[in-house]
PDB file of C-alpha atoms in Angstrom:
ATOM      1  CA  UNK A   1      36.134 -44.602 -21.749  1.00 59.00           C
ATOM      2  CA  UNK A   2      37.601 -41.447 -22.440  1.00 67.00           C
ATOM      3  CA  UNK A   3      34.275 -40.157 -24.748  1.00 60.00           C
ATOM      4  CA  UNK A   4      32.441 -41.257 -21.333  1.00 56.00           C
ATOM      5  CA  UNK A   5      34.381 -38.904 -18.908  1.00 58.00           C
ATOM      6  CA  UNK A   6      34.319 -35.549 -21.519  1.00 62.00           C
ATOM      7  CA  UNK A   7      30.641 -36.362 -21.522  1.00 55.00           C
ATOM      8  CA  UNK A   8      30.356 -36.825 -17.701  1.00 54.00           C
ATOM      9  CA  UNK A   9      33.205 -33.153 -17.553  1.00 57.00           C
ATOM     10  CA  UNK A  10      30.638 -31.415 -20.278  1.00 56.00           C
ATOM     11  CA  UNK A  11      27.832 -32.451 -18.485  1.00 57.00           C
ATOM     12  CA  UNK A  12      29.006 -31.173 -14.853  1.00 55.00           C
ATOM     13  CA  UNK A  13      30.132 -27.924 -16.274  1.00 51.00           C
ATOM     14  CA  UNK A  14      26.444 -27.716 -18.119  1.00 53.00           C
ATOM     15  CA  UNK A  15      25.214 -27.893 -14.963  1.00 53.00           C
ATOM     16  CA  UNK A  16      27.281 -25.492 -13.190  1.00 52.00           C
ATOM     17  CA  UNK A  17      27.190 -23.368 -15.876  1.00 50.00           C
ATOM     18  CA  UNK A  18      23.368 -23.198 -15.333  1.00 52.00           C
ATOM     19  CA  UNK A  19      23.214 -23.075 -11.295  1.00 47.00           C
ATOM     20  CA  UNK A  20      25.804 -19.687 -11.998  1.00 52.00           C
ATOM     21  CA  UNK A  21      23.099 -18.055 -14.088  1.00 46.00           C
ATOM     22  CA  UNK A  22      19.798 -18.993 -12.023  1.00 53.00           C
ATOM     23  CA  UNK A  23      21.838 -17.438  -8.925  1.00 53.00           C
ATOM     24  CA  UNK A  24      22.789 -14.607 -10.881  1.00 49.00           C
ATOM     25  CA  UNK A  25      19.041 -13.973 -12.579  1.00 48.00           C
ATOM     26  CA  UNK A  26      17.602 -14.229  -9.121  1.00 60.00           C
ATOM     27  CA  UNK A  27      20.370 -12.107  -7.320  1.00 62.00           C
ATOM     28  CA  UNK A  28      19.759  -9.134  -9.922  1.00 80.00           C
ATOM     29  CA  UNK A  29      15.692  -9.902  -8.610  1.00 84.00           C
ATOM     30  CA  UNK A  30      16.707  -9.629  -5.127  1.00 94.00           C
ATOM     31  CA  UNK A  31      18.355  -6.247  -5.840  1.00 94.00           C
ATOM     32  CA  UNK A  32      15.834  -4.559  -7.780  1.00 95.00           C
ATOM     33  CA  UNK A  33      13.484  -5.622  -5.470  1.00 96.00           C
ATOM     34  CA  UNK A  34      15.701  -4.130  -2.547  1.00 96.00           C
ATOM     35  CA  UNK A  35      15.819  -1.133  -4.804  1.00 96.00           C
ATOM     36  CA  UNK A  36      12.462  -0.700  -5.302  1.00 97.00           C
ATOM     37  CA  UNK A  37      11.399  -0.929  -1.817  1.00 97.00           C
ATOM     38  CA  UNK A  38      14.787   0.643  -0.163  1.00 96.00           C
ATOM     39  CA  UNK A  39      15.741  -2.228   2.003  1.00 95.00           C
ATOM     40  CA  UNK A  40      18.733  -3.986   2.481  1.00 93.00           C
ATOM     41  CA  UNK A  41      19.774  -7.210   3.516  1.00 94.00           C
ATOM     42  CA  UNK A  42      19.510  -6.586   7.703  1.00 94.00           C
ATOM     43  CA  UNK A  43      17.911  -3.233   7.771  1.00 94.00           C
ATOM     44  CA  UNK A  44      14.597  -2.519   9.731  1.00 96.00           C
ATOM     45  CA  UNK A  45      11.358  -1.052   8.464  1.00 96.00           C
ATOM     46  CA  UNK A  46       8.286   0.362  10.112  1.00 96.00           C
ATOM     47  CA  UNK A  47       4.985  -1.342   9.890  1.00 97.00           C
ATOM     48  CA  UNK A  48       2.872   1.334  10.901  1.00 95.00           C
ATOM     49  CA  UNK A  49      -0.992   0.146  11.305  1.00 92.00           C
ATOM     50  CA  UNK A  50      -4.312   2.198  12.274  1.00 88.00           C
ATOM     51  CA  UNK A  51      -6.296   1.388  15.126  1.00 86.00           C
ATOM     52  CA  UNK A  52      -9.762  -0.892  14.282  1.00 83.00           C
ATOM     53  CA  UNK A  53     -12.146   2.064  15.006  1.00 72.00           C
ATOM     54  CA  UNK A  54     -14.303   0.050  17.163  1.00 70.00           C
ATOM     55  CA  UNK A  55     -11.772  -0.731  19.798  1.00 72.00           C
ATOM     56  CA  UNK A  56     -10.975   1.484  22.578  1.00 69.00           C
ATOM     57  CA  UNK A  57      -7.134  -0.125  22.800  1.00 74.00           C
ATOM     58  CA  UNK A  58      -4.616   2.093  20.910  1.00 70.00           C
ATOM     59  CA  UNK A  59      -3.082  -1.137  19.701  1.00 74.00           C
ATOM     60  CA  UNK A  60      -5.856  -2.807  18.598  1.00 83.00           C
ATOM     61  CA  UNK A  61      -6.116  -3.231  14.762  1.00 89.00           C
ATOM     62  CA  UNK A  62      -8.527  -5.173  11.942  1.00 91.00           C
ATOM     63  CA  UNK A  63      -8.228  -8.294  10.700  1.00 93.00           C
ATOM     64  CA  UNK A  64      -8.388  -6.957   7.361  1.00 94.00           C
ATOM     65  CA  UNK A  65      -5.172  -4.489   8.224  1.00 94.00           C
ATOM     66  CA  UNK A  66      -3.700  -7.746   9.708  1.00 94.00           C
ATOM     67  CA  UNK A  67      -3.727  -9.331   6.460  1.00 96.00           C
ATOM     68  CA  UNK A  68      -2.112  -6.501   4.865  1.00 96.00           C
ATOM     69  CA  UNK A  69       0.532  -6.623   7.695  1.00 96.00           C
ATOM     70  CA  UNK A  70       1.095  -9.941   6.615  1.00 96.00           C
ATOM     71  CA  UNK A  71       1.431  -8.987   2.984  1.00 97.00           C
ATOM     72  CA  UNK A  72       4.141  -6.618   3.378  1.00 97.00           C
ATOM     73  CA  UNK A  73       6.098  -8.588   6.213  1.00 96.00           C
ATOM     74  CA  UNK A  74       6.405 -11.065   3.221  1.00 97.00           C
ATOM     75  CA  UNK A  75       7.991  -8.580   0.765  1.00 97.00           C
ATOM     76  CA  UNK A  76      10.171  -7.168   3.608  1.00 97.00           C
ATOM     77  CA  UNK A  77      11.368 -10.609   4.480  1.00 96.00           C
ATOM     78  CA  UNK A  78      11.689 -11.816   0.457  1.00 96.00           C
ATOM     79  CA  UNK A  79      14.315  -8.504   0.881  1.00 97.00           C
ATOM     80  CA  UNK A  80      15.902 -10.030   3.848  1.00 96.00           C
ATOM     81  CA  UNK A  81      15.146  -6.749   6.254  1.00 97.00           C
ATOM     82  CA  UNK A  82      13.548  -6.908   9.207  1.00 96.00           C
ATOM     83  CA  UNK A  83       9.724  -5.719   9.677  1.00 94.00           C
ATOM     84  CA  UNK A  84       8.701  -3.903  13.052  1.00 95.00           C
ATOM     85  CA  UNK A  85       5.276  -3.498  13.660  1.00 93.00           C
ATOM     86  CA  UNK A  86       4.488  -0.350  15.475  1.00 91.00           C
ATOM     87  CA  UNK A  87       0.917   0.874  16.314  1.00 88.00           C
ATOM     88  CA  UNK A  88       0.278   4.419  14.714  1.00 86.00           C
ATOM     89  CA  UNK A  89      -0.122   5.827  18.597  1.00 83.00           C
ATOM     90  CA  UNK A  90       3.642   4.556  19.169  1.00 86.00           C
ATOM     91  CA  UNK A  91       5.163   5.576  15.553  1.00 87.00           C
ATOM     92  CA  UNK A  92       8.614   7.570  15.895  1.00 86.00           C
ATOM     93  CA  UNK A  93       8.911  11.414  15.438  1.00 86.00           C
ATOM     94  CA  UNK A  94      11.472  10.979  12.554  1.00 86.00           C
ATOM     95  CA  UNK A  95      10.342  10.474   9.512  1.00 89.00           C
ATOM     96  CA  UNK A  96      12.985   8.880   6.696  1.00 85.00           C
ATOM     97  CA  UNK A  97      15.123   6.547   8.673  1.00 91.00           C
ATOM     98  CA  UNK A  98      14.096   3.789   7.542  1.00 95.00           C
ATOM     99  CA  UNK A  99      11.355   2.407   5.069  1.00 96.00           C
ATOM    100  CA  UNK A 100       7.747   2.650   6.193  1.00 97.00           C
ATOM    101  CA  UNK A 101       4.620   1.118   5.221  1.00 97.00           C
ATOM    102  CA  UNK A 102       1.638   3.133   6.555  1.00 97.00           C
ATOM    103  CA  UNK A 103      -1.629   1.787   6.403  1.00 97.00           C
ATOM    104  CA  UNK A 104      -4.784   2.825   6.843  1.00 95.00           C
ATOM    105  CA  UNK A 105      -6.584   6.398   6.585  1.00 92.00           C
ATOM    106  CA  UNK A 106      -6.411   9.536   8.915  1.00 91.00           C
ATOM    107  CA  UNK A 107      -9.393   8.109  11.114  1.00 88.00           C
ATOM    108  CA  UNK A 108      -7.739   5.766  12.222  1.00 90.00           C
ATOM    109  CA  UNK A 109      -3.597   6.348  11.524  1.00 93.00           C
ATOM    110  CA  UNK A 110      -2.766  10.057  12.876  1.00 92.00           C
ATOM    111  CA  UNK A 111       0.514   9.162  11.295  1.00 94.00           C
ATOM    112  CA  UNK A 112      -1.252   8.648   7.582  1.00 95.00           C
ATOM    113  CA  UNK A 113      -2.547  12.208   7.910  1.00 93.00           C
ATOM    114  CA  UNK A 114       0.818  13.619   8.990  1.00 94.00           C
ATOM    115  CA  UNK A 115       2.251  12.133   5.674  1.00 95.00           C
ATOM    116  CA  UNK A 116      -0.868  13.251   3.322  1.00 96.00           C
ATOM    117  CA  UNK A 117      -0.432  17.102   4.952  1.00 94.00           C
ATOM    118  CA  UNK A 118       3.744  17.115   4.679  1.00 94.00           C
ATOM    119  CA  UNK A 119       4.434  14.657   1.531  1.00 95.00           C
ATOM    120  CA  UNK A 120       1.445  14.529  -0.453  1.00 96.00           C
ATOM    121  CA  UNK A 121      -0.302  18.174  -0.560  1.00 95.00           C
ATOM    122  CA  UNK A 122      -2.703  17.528  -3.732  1.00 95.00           C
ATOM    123  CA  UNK A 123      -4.737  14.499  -1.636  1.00 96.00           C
ATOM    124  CA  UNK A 124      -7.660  14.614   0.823  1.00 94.00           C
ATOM    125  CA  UNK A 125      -8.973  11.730   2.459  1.00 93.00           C
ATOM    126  CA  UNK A 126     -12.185  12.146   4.046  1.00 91.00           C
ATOM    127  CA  UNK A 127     -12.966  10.621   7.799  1.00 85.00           C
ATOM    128  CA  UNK A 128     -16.578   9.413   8.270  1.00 82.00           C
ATOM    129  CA  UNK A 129     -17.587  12.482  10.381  1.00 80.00           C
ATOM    130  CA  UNK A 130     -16.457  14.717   7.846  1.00 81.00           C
ATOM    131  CA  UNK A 131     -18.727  13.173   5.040  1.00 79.00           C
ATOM    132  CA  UNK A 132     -20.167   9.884   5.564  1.00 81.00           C
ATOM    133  CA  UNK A 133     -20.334   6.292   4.529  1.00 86.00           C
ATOM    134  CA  UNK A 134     -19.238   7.747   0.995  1.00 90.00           C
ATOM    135  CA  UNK A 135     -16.046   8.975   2.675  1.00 92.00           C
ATOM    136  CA  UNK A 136     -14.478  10.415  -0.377  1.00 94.00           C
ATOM    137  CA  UNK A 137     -10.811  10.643  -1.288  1.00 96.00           C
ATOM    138  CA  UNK A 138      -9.925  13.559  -3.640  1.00 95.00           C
ATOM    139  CA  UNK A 139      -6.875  13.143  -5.885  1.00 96.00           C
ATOM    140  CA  UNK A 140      -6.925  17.011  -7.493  1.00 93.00           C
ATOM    141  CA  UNK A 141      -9.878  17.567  -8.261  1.00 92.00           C
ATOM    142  CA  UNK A 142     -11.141  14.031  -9.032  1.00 94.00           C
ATOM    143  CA  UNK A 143     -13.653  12.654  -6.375  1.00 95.00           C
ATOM    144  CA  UNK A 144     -13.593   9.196  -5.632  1.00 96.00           C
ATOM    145  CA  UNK A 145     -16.555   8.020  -3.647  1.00 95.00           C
ATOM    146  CA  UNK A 146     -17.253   4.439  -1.986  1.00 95.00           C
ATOM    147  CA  UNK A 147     -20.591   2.699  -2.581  1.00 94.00           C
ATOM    148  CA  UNK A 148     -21.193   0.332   0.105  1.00 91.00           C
ATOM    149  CA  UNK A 149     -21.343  -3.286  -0.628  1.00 89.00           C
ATOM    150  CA  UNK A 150     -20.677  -2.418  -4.469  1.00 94.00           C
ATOM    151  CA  UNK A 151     -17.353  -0.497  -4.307  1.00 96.00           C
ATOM    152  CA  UNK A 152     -14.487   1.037  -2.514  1.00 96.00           C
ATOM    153  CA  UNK A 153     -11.548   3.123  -3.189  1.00 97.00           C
ATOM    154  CA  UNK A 154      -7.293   2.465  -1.701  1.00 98.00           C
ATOM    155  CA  UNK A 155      -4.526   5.241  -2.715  1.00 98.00           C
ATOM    156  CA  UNK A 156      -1.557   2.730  -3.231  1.00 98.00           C
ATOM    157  CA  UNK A 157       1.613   5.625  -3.249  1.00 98.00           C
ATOM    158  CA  UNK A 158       5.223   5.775  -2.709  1.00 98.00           C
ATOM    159  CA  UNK A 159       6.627   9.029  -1.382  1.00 97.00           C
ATOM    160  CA  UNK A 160      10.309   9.713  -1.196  1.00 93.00           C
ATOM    161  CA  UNK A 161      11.695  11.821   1.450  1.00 89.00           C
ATOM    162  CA  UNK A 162      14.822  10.707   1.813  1.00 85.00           C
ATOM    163  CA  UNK A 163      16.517   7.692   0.262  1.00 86.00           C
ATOM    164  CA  UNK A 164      14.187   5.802   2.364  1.00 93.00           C
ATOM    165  CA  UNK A 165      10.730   5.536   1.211  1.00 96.00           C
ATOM    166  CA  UNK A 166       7.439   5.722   2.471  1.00 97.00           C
ATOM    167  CA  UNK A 167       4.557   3.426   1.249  1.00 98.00           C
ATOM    168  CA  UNK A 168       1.096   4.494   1.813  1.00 98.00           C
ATOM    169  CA  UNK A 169      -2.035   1.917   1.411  1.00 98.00           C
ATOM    170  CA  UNK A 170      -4.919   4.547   2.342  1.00 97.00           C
ATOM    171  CA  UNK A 171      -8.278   3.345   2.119  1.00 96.00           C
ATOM    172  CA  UNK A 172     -11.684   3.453   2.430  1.00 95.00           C
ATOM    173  CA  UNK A 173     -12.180   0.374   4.163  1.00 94.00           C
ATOM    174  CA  UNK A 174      -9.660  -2.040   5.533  1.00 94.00           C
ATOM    175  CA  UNK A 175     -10.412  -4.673   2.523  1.00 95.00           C
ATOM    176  CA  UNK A 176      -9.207  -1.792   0.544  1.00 97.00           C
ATOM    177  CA  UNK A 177      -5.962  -1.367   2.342  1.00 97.00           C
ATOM    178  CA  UNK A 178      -5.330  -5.371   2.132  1.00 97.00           C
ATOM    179  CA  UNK A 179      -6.348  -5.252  -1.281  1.00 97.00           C
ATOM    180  CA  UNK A 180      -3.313  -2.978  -2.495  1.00 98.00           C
ATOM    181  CA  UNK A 181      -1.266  -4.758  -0.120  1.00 98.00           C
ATOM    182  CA  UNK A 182      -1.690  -7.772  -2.312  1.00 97.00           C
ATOM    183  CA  UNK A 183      -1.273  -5.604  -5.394  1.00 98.00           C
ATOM    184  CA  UNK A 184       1.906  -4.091  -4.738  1.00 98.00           C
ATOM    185  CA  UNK A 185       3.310  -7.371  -3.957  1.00 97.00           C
ATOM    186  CA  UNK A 186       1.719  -8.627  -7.203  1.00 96.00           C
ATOM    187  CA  UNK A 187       2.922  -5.732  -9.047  1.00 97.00           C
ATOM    188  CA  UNK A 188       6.125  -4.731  -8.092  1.00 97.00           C
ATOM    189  CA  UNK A 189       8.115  -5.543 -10.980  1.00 96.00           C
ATOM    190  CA  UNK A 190       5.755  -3.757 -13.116  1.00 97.00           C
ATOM    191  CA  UNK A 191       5.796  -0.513 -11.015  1.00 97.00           C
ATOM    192  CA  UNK A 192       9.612  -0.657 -10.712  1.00 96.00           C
ATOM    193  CA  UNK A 193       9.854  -0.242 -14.885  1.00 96.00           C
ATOM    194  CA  UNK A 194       7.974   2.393 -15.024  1.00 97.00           C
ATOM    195  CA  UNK A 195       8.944   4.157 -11.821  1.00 97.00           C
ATOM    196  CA  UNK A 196      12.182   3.170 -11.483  1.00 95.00           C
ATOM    197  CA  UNK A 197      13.287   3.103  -7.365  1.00 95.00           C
ATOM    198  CA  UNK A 198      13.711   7.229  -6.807  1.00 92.00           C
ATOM    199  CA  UNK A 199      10.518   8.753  -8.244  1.00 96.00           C
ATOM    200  CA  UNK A 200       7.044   9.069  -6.340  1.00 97.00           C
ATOM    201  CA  UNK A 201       3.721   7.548  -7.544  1.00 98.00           C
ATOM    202  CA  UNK A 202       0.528   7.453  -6.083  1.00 98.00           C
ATOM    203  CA  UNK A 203      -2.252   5.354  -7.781  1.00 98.00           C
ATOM    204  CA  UNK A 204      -5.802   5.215  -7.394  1.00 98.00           C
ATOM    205  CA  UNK A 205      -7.260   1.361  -6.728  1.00 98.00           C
ATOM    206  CA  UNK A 206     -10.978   0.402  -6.817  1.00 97.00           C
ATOM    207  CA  UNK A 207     -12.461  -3.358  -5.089  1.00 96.00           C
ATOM    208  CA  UNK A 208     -15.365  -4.417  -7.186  1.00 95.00           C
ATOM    209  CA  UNK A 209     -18.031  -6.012  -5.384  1.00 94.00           C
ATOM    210  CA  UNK A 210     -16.167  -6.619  -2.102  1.00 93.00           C
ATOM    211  CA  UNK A 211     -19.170  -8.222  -0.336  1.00 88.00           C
ATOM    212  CA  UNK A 212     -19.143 -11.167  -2.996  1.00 90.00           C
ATOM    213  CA  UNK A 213     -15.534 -11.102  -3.985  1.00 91.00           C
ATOM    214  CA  UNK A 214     -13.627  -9.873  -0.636  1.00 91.00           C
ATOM    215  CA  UNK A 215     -10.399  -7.953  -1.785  1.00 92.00           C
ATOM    216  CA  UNK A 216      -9.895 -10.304  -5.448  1.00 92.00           C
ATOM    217  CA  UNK A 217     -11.337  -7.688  -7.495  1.00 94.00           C
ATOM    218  CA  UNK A 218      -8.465  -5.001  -8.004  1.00 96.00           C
ATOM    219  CA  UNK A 219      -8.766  -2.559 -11.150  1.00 96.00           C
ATOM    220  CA  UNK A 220      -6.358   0.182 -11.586  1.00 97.00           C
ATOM    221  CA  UNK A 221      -8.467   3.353 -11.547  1.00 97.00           C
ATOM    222  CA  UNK A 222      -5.921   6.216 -11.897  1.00 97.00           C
ATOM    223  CA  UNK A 223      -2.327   7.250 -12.362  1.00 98.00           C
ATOM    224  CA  UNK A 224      -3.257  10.480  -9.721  1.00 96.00           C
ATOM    225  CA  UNK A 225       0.759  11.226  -9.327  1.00 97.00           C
ATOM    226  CA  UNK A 226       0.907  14.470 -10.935  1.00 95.00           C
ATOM    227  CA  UNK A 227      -1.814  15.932  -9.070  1.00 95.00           C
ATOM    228  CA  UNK A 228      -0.794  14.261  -5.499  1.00 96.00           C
ATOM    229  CA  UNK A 229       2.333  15.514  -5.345  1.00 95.00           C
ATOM    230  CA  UNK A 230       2.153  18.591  -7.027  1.00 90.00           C
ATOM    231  CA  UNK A 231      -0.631  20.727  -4.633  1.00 76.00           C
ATOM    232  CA  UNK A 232      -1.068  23.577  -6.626  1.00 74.00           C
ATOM    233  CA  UNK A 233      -4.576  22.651  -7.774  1.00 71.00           C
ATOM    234  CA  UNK A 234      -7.119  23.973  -4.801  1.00 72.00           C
ATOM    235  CA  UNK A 235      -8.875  20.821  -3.674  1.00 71.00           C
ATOM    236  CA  UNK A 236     -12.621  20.666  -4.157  1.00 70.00           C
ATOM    237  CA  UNK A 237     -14.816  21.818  -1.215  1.00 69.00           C
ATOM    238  CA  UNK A 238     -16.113  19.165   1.076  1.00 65.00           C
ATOM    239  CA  UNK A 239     -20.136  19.784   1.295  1.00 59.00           C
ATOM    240  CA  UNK A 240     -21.546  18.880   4.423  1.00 61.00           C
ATOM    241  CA  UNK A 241     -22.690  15.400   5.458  1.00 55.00           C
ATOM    242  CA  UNK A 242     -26.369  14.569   5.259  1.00 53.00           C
ATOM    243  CA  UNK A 243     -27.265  11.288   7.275  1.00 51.00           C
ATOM    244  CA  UNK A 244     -30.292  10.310   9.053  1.00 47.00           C
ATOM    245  CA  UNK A 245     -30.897   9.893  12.490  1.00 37.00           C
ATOM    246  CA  UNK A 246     -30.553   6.376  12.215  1.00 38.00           C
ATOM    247  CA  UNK A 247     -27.063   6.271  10.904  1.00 45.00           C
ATOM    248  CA  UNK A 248     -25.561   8.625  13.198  1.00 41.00           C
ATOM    249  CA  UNK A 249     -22.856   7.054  15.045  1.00 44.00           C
ATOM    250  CA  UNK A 250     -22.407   4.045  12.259  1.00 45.00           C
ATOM    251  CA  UNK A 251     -19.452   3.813  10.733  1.00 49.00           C
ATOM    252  CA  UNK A 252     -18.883   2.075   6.980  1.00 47.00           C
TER     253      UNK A 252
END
C-alpha cells in the first residue's frame, strides 16, 4: 500500500513537473514572439491595407490583400494584441506608436511610399504608369522585374523607428503581398535568430508560377538590407515605359 501511494505521489509530481516546463517552453515562445513583432499582451497595431486599384471606394481592398490581413491578424492575436484595420486613405499622421503592418505598394498605399521615401532610402518601387506590367522594384542597384503569369517579386522588411516596428509586405501583385504574409508567419522564428527584435531587414521574395501554384511557391531571392537602408548607392534610372496601344490603361 505504501509502494502504491509513492508511485501514485511520483507520478503526480511527474506530471506537474512536466505541465511547469511545457508552460514555461511556450511562455519563453510567446515572448520572443512579442519581441520580435513589438506587441504586448493588450496593445493595438495598425493594419494598414492599399486600395484594390479597380475600385473607386477608398476602402475597398483585394481579396488577395484580405488574405494577408488575415495572416497577420493571426500573428497579432497568437501575441495577444489587438489588430485595427485601417484603410491607407484613413492611416494616422504619427508614425511609431504602435506596430504597423503596411501592405501593398505605392499605387495603391500612399502610406507604403511615405515609409519607402522616410525609412527605407536605398528602395524604389515602380507604379504601373511609371514602367509597366514589369513594374520593377530596385533594391540598390539590383532590378527585380515581374514576368506575368511566370513570376513576381514582394519586399518582406522590418523597419525600426522607434521601439515599435514597422512591417512592410510590398509587392508586385497582391498574391505577392499574401505570399510573404504567409512567410513571415512561417518564418518568424528563423528571422528572429538572425535578426534578433531591434535590427532592420528587408528581404527580397519571388512567387514561382503564381497562375498554377497561387502564392505556395515562395523562394528567398535576396538579403537586400544593406543596400535598403543604407541610400548612399544612386538608384538606377527608370527608362521610359514602352506599351502598345492596346495595353494602355491595363493594369498587371
Amino acid at each position: 500500500m505504501t509502494d502504491l501511494a509513492i508511485n501514485l505521489v511520483a507520478s503526480a509530481l511527474a506530471a506537474v513537473a512536466a505541465w511547469m516546463v511545457q508552460r514555461a517552453v511556450s511562455y519563453r515562445r510567446l515572448a520572443r514572439m512579442r519581441g520580435f513583432f513589438g506587441l504586448r499582451a493588450g496593445a493595438p497595431s495598425l493594419l494598414i491595407a492599399g486600395r484594390h486599384w479597380s475600385s473607386p471606394k477608398v476602402s475597398s481592398v483585394h481579396r488577395n490583400d484580405m488574405g494577408a490581413i488575415v495572416e497577420l491578424g493571426a500573428i497579432v492575436k497568437e501575441c495577444g494584441a489587438r489588430a485595427d484595420l485601417v484603410p491607407a486613405a484613413e492611416a494616422p499622421k504619427e508614425l511609431g506608436k504602435v506596430t504597423e503592418f503596411c501592405i501593398g505598394g505605392p499605387e495603391s498605399n500612399p502610406r507604403t511610399s511615405a515609409h519607402l521615401a522616410a525609412l527605407m532610402p536605398g528602395v524604389r518601387v515602380t507604379t504601373f504608369e511609371e514602367a509597366d506590367e514589369t513594374v520593377p522594384i530596385f533594391v540598390g542597384t539590383q532590378r527585380y522585374d515581374r514576368l506575368p503569369h511566370e513570376e513576381a517579386h514582394v519586399l518582406l522588411a522590418r523597419a525600426l523607428p522607434t521601439a515599435h516596428p514597422v512591417f512592410l509586405l510590398v509587392g508586385q501583385t497582391a498574391l505577392s503581398n499574401l505570399a510573404a504574409a504567409r512567410y513571415l508567419a512561417g518564418h518568424h522564428r528563423e528571422l528572429q535568430r538572425k535578426y534578433g527584435d531591434s535590427d532592420p531587414f528587408c528581404l527580397v521574395l519571388k512567387i514561382r508560377q503564381p497562375g498554377a501554384y497561387g502564392a505556395d511557391l515562395v523562394e528567398l531571392v535576396a538579403d537586400g538590407t544593406e543596400a535598403a537602408f543604407d541610400g548612399s548607392t544612386p538608384l538606377p534610372a527608370l527608362p521610359r515605359p514602352r506599351r502598345e496601344w492596346w495595353a494602355i490603361g491595363r493594369r498587371p
